[in-house]
């Protein structure tokens, strides 16, 4: 997922200035409705977006729009009519697993868009369950893994060895003295939120002249 956002900065000499800032993340195909392909990601991947696009496995890039968000998660939509037939043959909805049945030491695979360089795959193990972590002054209960979670991996799938999504990559602990600590939102916690977000009305951008 590629996001172009507007960053506003207050400068004491020039006043308020705005800049276009590109960012990238990852997503998980959750399903579709009559007209849209629906993709799960982290809220911070699409927050304040001016322009969103999704690049699929065959490097085909298509415009996207935000469908619904909550504090942690977001669902974005791509019009089915915008996806070439050849691309549609190569993609499908992910199978969601049961994160409540995970055990310490269980193998996991993290899929994402590390550093915005395209699809990446890292492997590791579940190193903690129900890990309490405070992010932006809010306590969250997350899965801890030692698979590498890098910038651009946010919103990507954390899979078990059956290829089922058991988490949504969310964050990493970053420090020069620390490695091998990444976090994911457990999918069993997220399922109800995702189902609700998938029913929202897509926020399609409207030209200023049409407002």
PDB file of C-alpha atoms in Angstrom:
ATOM      1  CA  UNK A   1       0.000   0.000   0.000  1.00  0.00           C
ATOM      2  CA  UNK A   2       1.416   3.393  -1.002  1.00  0.00           C
ATOM      3  CA  UNK A   3       0.134   6.528   0.684  1.00  0.00           C
ATOM      4  CA  UNK A   4       0.741  10.149  -0.251  1.00  0.00           C
ATOM      5  CA  UNK A   5      -0.051  12.347   2.736  1.00  0.00           C
ATOM      6  CA  UNK A   6       0.165  16.076   3.444  1.00  0.00           C
ATOM      7  CA  UNK A   7       2.468  16.998   6.335  1.00  0.00           C
ATOM      8  CA  UNK A   8       1.968  20.436   7.906  1.00  0.00           C
ATOM      9  CA  UNK A   9       4.892  22.135   9.643  1.00  0.00           C
ATOM     10  CA  UNK A  10       4.983  25.453  11.479  1.00  0.00           C
ATOM     11  CA  UNK A  11       8.075  27.467  10.573  1.00  0.00           C
ATOM     12  CA  UNK A  12       8.873  30.587  12.636  1.00  0.00           C
ATOM     13  CA  UNK A  13      10.223  32.374   9.558  1.00  0.00           C
ATOM     14  CA  UNK A  14       7.820  31.277   6.792  1.00  0.00           C
ATOM     15  CA  UNK A  15       4.728  30.388   8.809  1.00  0.00           C
ATOM     16  CA  UNK A  16       2.724  27.228   8.213  1.00  0.00           C
ATOM     17  CA  UNK A  17       4.029  25.108   5.332  1.00  0.00           C
ATOM     18  CA  UNK A  18       2.712  21.894   3.820  1.00  0.00           C
ATOM     19  CA  UNK A  19       4.689  19.089   2.210  1.00  0.00           C
ATOM     20  CA  UNK A  20       3.715  15.951   0.300  1.00  0.00           C
ATOM     21  CA  UNK A  21       5.172  12.961   2.141  1.00  0.00           C
ATOM     22  CA  UNK A  22       5.142   9.470   0.589  1.00  0.00           C
ATOM     23  CA  UNK A  23       4.857   6.432   2.851  1.00  0.00           C
ATOM     24  CA  UNK A  24       4.259   2.728   2.390  1.00  0.00           C
ATOM     25  CA  UNK A  25       2.799  -0.228   4.224  1.00  0.00           C
ATOM     26  CA  UNK A  26       1.230  -3.615   3.610  1.00  0.00           C
ATOM     27  CA  UNK A  27      -2.235  -5.111   3.481  1.00  0.00           C
ATOM     28  CA  UNK A  28      -4.193  -8.346   3.566  1.00  0.00           C
ATOM     29  CA  UNK A  29      -6.968  -9.139   1.089  1.00  0.00           C
ATOM     30  CA  UNK A  30      -9.998  -9.851   3.276  1.00  0.00           C
ATOM     31  CA  UNK A  31     -12.673 -10.428   0.639  1.00  0.00           C
ATOM     32  CA  UNK A  32     -14.877  -8.493  -1.731  1.00  0.00           C
ATOM     33  CA  UNK A  33     -18.382  -7.183  -2.230  1.00  0.00           C
ATOM     34  CA  UNK A  34     -20.256  -6.663  -5.501  1.00  0.00           C
ATOM     35  CA  UNK A  35     -17.966  -3.854  -6.669  1.00  0.00           C
ATOM     36  CA  UNK A  36     -14.904  -3.714  -4.423  1.00  0.00           C
ATOM     37  CA  UNK A  37     -11.890  -5.731  -3.297  1.00  0.00           C
ATOM     38  CA  UNK A  38     -11.438  -5.175   0.454  1.00  0.00           C
ATOM     39  CA  UNK A  39      -8.006  -5.015   2.102  1.00  0.00           C
ATOM     40  CA  UNK A  40      -7.077  -4.892   5.812  1.00  0.00           C
ATOM     41  CA  UNK A  41      -4.180  -2.765   7.027  1.00  0.00           C
ATOM     42  CA  UNK A  42      -3.094  -0.654  10.016  1.00  0.00           C
ATOM     43  CA  UNK A  43      -4.804   2.674  10.514  1.00  0.00           C
ATOM     44  CA  UNK A  44      -1.471   4.516  10.604  1.00  0.00           C
ATOM     45  CA  UNK A  45      -0.659   3.228   7.083  1.00  0.00           C
ATOM     46  CA  UNK A  46      -3.591   5.180   5.586  1.00  0.00           C
ATOM     47  CA  UNK A  47      -4.012   7.974   8.127  1.00  0.00           C
ATOM     48  CA  UNK A  48      -4.233  11.505   6.631  1.00  0.00           C
ATOM     49  CA  UNK A  49      -3.931  10.072   3.120  1.00  0.00           C
ATOM     50  CA  UNK A  50      -4.333  12.370   0.118  1.00  0.00           C
ATOM     51  CA  UNK A  51      -3.775   9.599  -2.400  1.00  0.00           C
ATOM     52  CA  UNK A  52      -3.769   5.813  -1.902  1.00  0.00           C
ATOM     53  CA  UNK A  53      -2.737   3.013  -4.225  1.00  0.00           C
ATOM     54  CA  UNK A  54      -2.283  -0.737  -3.937  1.00  0.00           C
ATOM     55  CA  UNK A  55       0.399  -2.704  -5.764  1.00  0.00           C
ATOM     56  CA  UNK A  56      -0.416  -6.379  -6.244  1.00  0.00           C
ATOM     57  CA  UNK A  57       1.863  -9.407  -6.581  1.00  0.00           C
ATOM     58  CA  UNK A  58       2.345  -8.789 -10.334  1.00  0.00           C
ATOM     59  CA  UNK A  59       3.394  -5.142  -9.669  1.00  0.00           C
ATOM     60  CA  UNK A  60       0.103  -3.845 -11.060  1.00  0.00           C
ATOM     61  CA  UNK A  61      -0.759  -0.629  -9.201  1.00  0.00           C
ATOM     62  CA  UNK A  62      -4.392   0.446  -8.709  1.00  0.00           C
ATOM     63  CA  UNK A  63      -6.005   3.397  -6.925  1.00  0.00           C
ATOM     64  CA  UNK A  64      -7.627   2.696  -3.549  1.00  0.00           C
ATOM     65  CA  UNK A  65      -9.870   4.509  -1.061  1.00  0.00           C
ATOM     66  CA  UNK A  66     -10.431   4.248   2.689  1.00  0.00           C
ATOM     67  CA  UNK A  67     -13.575   2.306   3.634  1.00  0.00           C
ATOM     68  CA  UNK A  68     -13.390   2.404   7.416  1.00  0.00           C
ATOM     69  CA  UNK A  69     -10.923   2.910  10.265  1.00  0.00           C
ATOM     70  CA  UNK A  70     -10.622   2.531  14.003  1.00  0.00           C
ATOM     71  CA  UNK A  71      -7.703   3.415  16.288  1.00  0.00           C
ATOM     72  CA  UNK A  72      -5.592   0.428  15.157  1.00  0.00           C
ATOM     73  CA  UNK A  73      -7.056  -1.013  11.966  1.00  0.00           C
ATOM     74  CA  UNK A  74      -8.342   0.131   8.599  1.00  0.00           C
ATOM     75  CA  UNK A  75     -10.096  -1.425   5.618  1.00  0.00           C
ATOM     76  CA  UNK A  76      -9.444   0.057   2.196  1.00  0.00           C
ATOM     77  CA  UNK A  77     -11.265  -0.667  -1.067  1.00  0.00           C
ATOM     78  CA  UNK A  78     -10.155  -1.116  -4.667  1.00  0.00           C
ATOM     79  CA  UNK A  79     -12.771  -1.048  -7.410  1.00  0.00           C
ATOM     80  CA  UNK A  80     -12.973  -4.497  -9.015  1.00  0.00           C
ATOM     81  CA  UNK A  81     -13.423  -2.805 -12.380  1.00  0.00           C
ATOM     82  CA  UNK A  82      -9.990  -1.173 -11.968  1.00  0.00           C
ATOM     83  CA  UNK A  83      -8.153  -4.477 -11.465  1.00  0.00           C
ATOM     84  CA  UNK A  84      -6.963  -6.103 -14.717  1.00  0.00           C
ATOM     85  CA  UNK A  85      -8.264  -9.621 -15.322  1.00  0.00           C
ATOM     86  CA  UNK A  86      -4.735 -11.092 -15.285  1.00  0.00           C
ATOM     87  CA  UNK A  87      -4.122  -9.565 -11.849  1.00  0.00           C
ATOM     88  CA  UNK A  88      -7.416 -10.874 -10.488  1.00  0.00           C
ATOM     89  CA  UNK A  89      -6.361 -14.404 -11.457  1.00  0.00           C
ATOM     90  CA  UNK A  90      -3.250 -14.091  -9.248  1.00  0.00           C
ATOM     91  CA  UNK A  91      -4.863 -12.838  -6.039  1.00  0.00           C
ATOM     92  CA  UNK A  92      -7.382 -14.186  -3.542  1.00  0.00           C
ATOM     93  CA  UNK A  93      -8.665 -13.497  -0.062  1.00  0.00           C
ATOM     94  CA  UNK A  94      -6.510 -14.692   2.812  1.00  0.00           C
ATOM     95  CA  UNK A  95      -7.627 -17.458   5.158  1.00  0.00           C
ATOM     96  CA  UNK A  96      -8.037 -16.126   8.703  1.00  0.00           C
ATOM     97  CA  UNK A  97      -6.862 -18.415  11.500  1.00  0.00           C
ATOM     98  CA  UNK A  98      -7.298 -18.544  15.279  1.00  0.00           C
ATOM     99  CA  UNK A  99      -4.723 -16.556  17.237  1.00  0.00           C
ATOM    100  CA  UNK A 100      -6.256 -17.737  20.542  1.00  0.00           C
ATOM    101  CA  UNK A 101      -4.892 -21.231  19.890  1.00  0.00           C
ATOM    102  CA  UNK A 102      -1.266 -20.075  19.421  1.00  0.00           C
ATOM    103  CA  UNK A 103       1.460 -21.452  21.654  1.00  0.00           C
ATOM    104  CA  UNK A 104       4.853 -20.077  22.606  1.00  0.00           C
ATOM    105  CA  UNK A 105       7.550 -21.168  20.181  1.00  0.00           C
ATOM    106  CA  UNK A 106       5.138 -21.740  17.312  1.00  0.00           C
ATOM    107  CA  UNK A 107       6.597 -20.856  13.910  1.00  0.00           C
ATOM    108  CA  UNK A 108       5.305 -17.779  12.059  1.00  0.00           C
ATOM    109  CA  UNK A 109       5.894 -16.042   8.728  1.00  0.00           C
ATOM    110  CA  UNK A 110       5.656 -12.242   8.330  1.00  0.00           C
ATOM    111  CA  UNK A 111       4.757 -11.007   4.852  1.00  0.00           C
ATOM    112  CA  UNK A 112       4.945  -7.339   3.919  1.00  0.00           C
ATOM    113  CA  UNK A 113       6.468  -4.518   1.950  1.00  0.00           C
ATOM    114  CA  UNK A 114       9.667  -3.976   3.918  1.00  0.00           C
ATOM    115  CA  UNK A 115      11.184  -0.518   3.328  1.00  0.00           C
ATOM    116  CA  UNK A 116       8.672  -0.010   0.511  1.00  0.00           C
ATOM    117  CA  UNK A 117      10.781  -2.233  -1.746  1.00  0.00           C
ATOM    118  CA  UNK A 118       8.098  -4.763  -2.670  1.00  0.00           C
ATOM    119  CA  UNK A 119       7.059  -8.076  -1.155  1.00  0.00           C
ATOM    120  CA  UNK A 120       9.244  -9.414   1.639  1.00  0.00           C
ATOM    121  CA  UNK A 121       9.045 -12.566   3.745  1.00  0.00           C
ATOM    122  CA  UNK A 122      10.645 -13.140   7.146  1.00  0.00           C
ATOM    123  CA  UNK A 123      10.279 -16.095   9.510  1.00  0.00           C
ATOM    124  CA  UNK A 124      10.464 -16.569  13.249  1.00  0.00           C
ATOM    125  CA  UNK A 125       8.623 -17.760  16.340  1.00  0.00           C
ATOM    126  CA  UNK A 126       5.979 -16.536  18.722  1.00  0.00           C
ATOM    127  CA  UNK A 127       7.999 -15.252  21.687  1.00  0.00           C
ATOM    128  CA  UNK A 128       5.165 -13.913  23.890  1.00  0.00           C
ATOM    129  CA  UNK A 129       1.375 -14.123  24.026  1.00  0.00           C
ATOM    130  CA  UNK A 130      -0.943 -11.375  25.319  1.00  0.00           C
ATOM    131  CA  UNK A 131       1.930  -8.912  25.559  1.00  0.00           C
ATOM    132  CA  UNK A 132       0.821  -5.619  27.131  1.00  0.00           C
ATOM    133  CA  UNK A 133       2.320  -2.661  25.290  1.00  0.00           C
ATOM    134  CA  UNK A 134       1.536   1.055  25.573  1.00  0.00           C
ATOM    135  CA  UNK A 135       1.525   2.856  22.206  1.00  0.00           C
ATOM    136  CA  UNK A 136       0.562   6.546  22.046  1.00  0.00           C
ATOM    137  CA  UNK A 137      -0.652   6.340  25.662  1.00  0.00           C
ATOM    138  CA  UNK A 138      -3.035   3.448  24.877  1.00  0.00           C
ATOM    139  CA  UNK A 139      -2.424  -0.035  26.278  1.00  0.00           C
ATOM    140  CA  UNK A 140      -2.737  -2.809  23.707  1.00  0.00           C
ATOM    141  CA  UNK A 141      -2.543  -6.595  23.937  1.00  0.00           C
ATOM    142  CA  UNK A 142      -0.328  -7.917  21.139  1.00  0.00           C
ATOM    143  CA  UNK A 143       1.547 -10.970  19.904  1.00  0.00           C
ATOM    144  CA  UNK A 144       5.326 -10.731  20.220  1.00  0.00           C
ATOM    145  CA  UNK A 145       7.449 -12.418  17.554  1.00  0.00           C
ATOM    146  CA  UNK A 146      11.114 -12.533  16.627  1.00  0.00           C
ATOM    147  CA  UNK A 147      10.450 -12.441  12.864  1.00  0.00           C
ATOM    148  CA  UNK A 148      11.855  -9.206  11.435  1.00  0.00           C
ATOM    149  CA  UNK A 149       9.159  -6.499  11.258  1.00  0.00           C
ATOM    150  CA  UNK A 150      10.587  -3.558   9.320  1.00  0.00           C
ATOM    151  CA  UNK A 151       9.196  -0.189   8.160  1.00  0.00           C
ATOM    152  CA  UNK A 152       6.703  -0.973   5.396  1.00  0.00           C
ATOM    153  CA  UNK A 153       5.645  -4.253   7.041  1.00  0.00           C
ATOM    154  CA  UNK A 154       2.846  -2.524   8.972  1.00  0.00           C
ATOM    155  CA  UNK A 155      -0.550  -3.951   8.058  1.00  0.00           C
ATOM    156  CA  UNK A 156       0.912  -7.099   6.524  1.00  0.00           C
ATOM    157  CA  UNK A 157       0.037 -10.668   7.396  1.00  0.00           C
ATOM    158  CA  UNK A 158       1.538 -12.728  10.182  1.00  0.00           C
ATOM    159  CA  UNK A 159       0.877 -16.341   9.166  1.00  0.00           C
ATOM    160  CA  UNK A 160       1.045 -19.682  10.929  1.00  0.00           C
ATOM    161  CA  UNK A 161       2.630 -22.644   9.191  1.00  0.00           C
ATOM    162  CA  UNK A 162      -0.728 -23.549   7.621  1.00  0.00           C
ATOM    163  CA  UNK A 163      -0.742 -20.234   5.746  1.00  0.00           C
ATOM    164  CA  UNK A 164      -3.536 -18.777   7.890  1.00  0.00           C
ATOM    165  CA  UNK A 165      -3.464 -15.166   9.083  1.00  0.00           C
ATOM    166  CA  UNK A 166      -3.054 -15.151  12.861  1.00  0.00           C
ATOM    167  CA  UNK A 167      -1.914 -11.547  13.252  1.00  0.00           C
ATOM    168  CA  UNK A 168      -1.571  -8.165  11.555  1.00  0.00           C
ATOM    169  CA  UNK A 169       1.962  -6.783  11.745  1.00  0.00           C
ATOM    170  CA  UNK A 170       1.828  -3.583  13.762  1.00  0.00           C
ATOM    171  CA  UNK A 171       5.114  -2.428  15.278  1.00  0.00           C
ATOM    172  CA  UNK A 172       8.674  -3.239  16.213  1.00  0.00           C
ATOM    173  CA  UNK A 173      10.809  -2.367  19.194  1.00  0.00           C
ATOM    174  CA  UNK A 174      13.611  -0.211  17.830  1.00  0.00           C
ATOM    175  CA  UNK A 175      16.833   0.396  19.721  1.00  0.00           C
ATOM    176  CA  UNK A 176      20.499  -0.112  18.871  1.00  0.00           C
ATOM    177  CA  UNK A 177      20.753  -2.690  21.671  1.00  0.00           C
ATOM    178  CA  UNK A 178      17.576  -4.610  20.733  1.00  0.00           C
ATOM    179  CA  UNK A 179      16.711  -6.969  17.900  1.00  0.00           C
ATOM    180  CA  UNK A 180      14.156  -9.678  17.287  1.00  0.00           C
ATOM    181  CA  UNK A 181      11.163  -8.029  18.970  1.00  0.00           C
ATOM    182  CA  UNK A 182       8.180  -7.315  16.741  1.00  0.00           C
ATOM    183  CA  UNK A 183       4.476  -7.057  17.477  1.00  0.00           C
ATOM    184  CA  UNK A 184       1.249  -8.021  15.734  1.00  0.00           C
ATOM    185  CA  UNK A 185      -2.446  -7.481  16.452  1.00  0.00           C
ATOM    186  CA  UNK A 186      -3.984 -10.938  17.163  1.00  0.00           C
ATOM    187  CA  UNK A 187      -6.475 -11.766  14.410  1.00  0.00           C
ATOM    188  CA  UNK A 188      -9.028 -13.147  16.881  1.00  0.00           C
ATOM    189  CA  UNK A 189      -9.168  -9.707  18.512  1.00  0.00           C
ATOM    190  CA  UNK A 190      -9.498  -7.990  15.139  1.00  0.00           C
ATOM    191  CA  UNK A 191     -12.148 -10.112  13.349  1.00  0.00           C
ATOM    192  CA  UNK A 192     -15.223  -8.304  14.700  1.00  0.00           C
ATOM    193  CA  UNK A 193     -13.685  -4.877  14.028  1.00  0.00           C
ATOM    194  CA  UNK A 194     -12.728  -5.895  10.482  1.00  0.00           C
ATOM    195  CA  UNK A 195     -16.229  -7.217   9.776  1.00  0.00           C
ATOM    196  CA  UNK A 196     -17.700  -3.907  10.905  1.00  0.00           C
ATOM    197  CA  UNK A 197     -15.244  -1.786   8.897  1.00  0.00           C
ATOM    198  CA  UNK A 198     -15.968  -3.806   5.750  1.00  0.00           C
ATOM    199  CA  UNK A 199     -19.587  -2.611   5.832  1.00  0.00           C
ATOM    200  CA  UNK A 200     -18.770   1.125   5.943  1.00  0.00           C
ATOM    201  CA  UNK A 201     -19.310   3.470   3.011  1.00  0.00           C
ATOM    202  CA  UNK A 202     -16.101   3.984   1.037  1.00  0.00           C
ATOM    203  CA  UNK A 203     -14.697   7.504   1.370  1.00  0.00           C
ATOM    204  CA  UNK A 204     -14.225   8.376  -2.293  1.00  0.00           C
ATOM    205  CA  UNK A 205     -12.320  11.608  -2.907  1.00  0.00           C
ATOM    206  CA  UNK A 206     -14.412  14.353  -4.513  1.00  0.00           C
ATOM    207  CA  UNK A 207     -12.921  17.064  -6.715  1.00  0.00           C
ATOM    208  CA  UNK A 208     -13.062  20.507  -5.067  1.00  0.00           C
ATOM    209  CA  UNK A 209     -15.202  21.816  -7.966  1.00  0.00           C
ATOM    210  CA  UNK A 210     -17.823  19.167  -7.169  1.00  0.00           C
ATOM    211  CA  UNK A 211     -18.098  19.905  -3.449  1.00  0.00           C
TER     212      UNK A 211
END
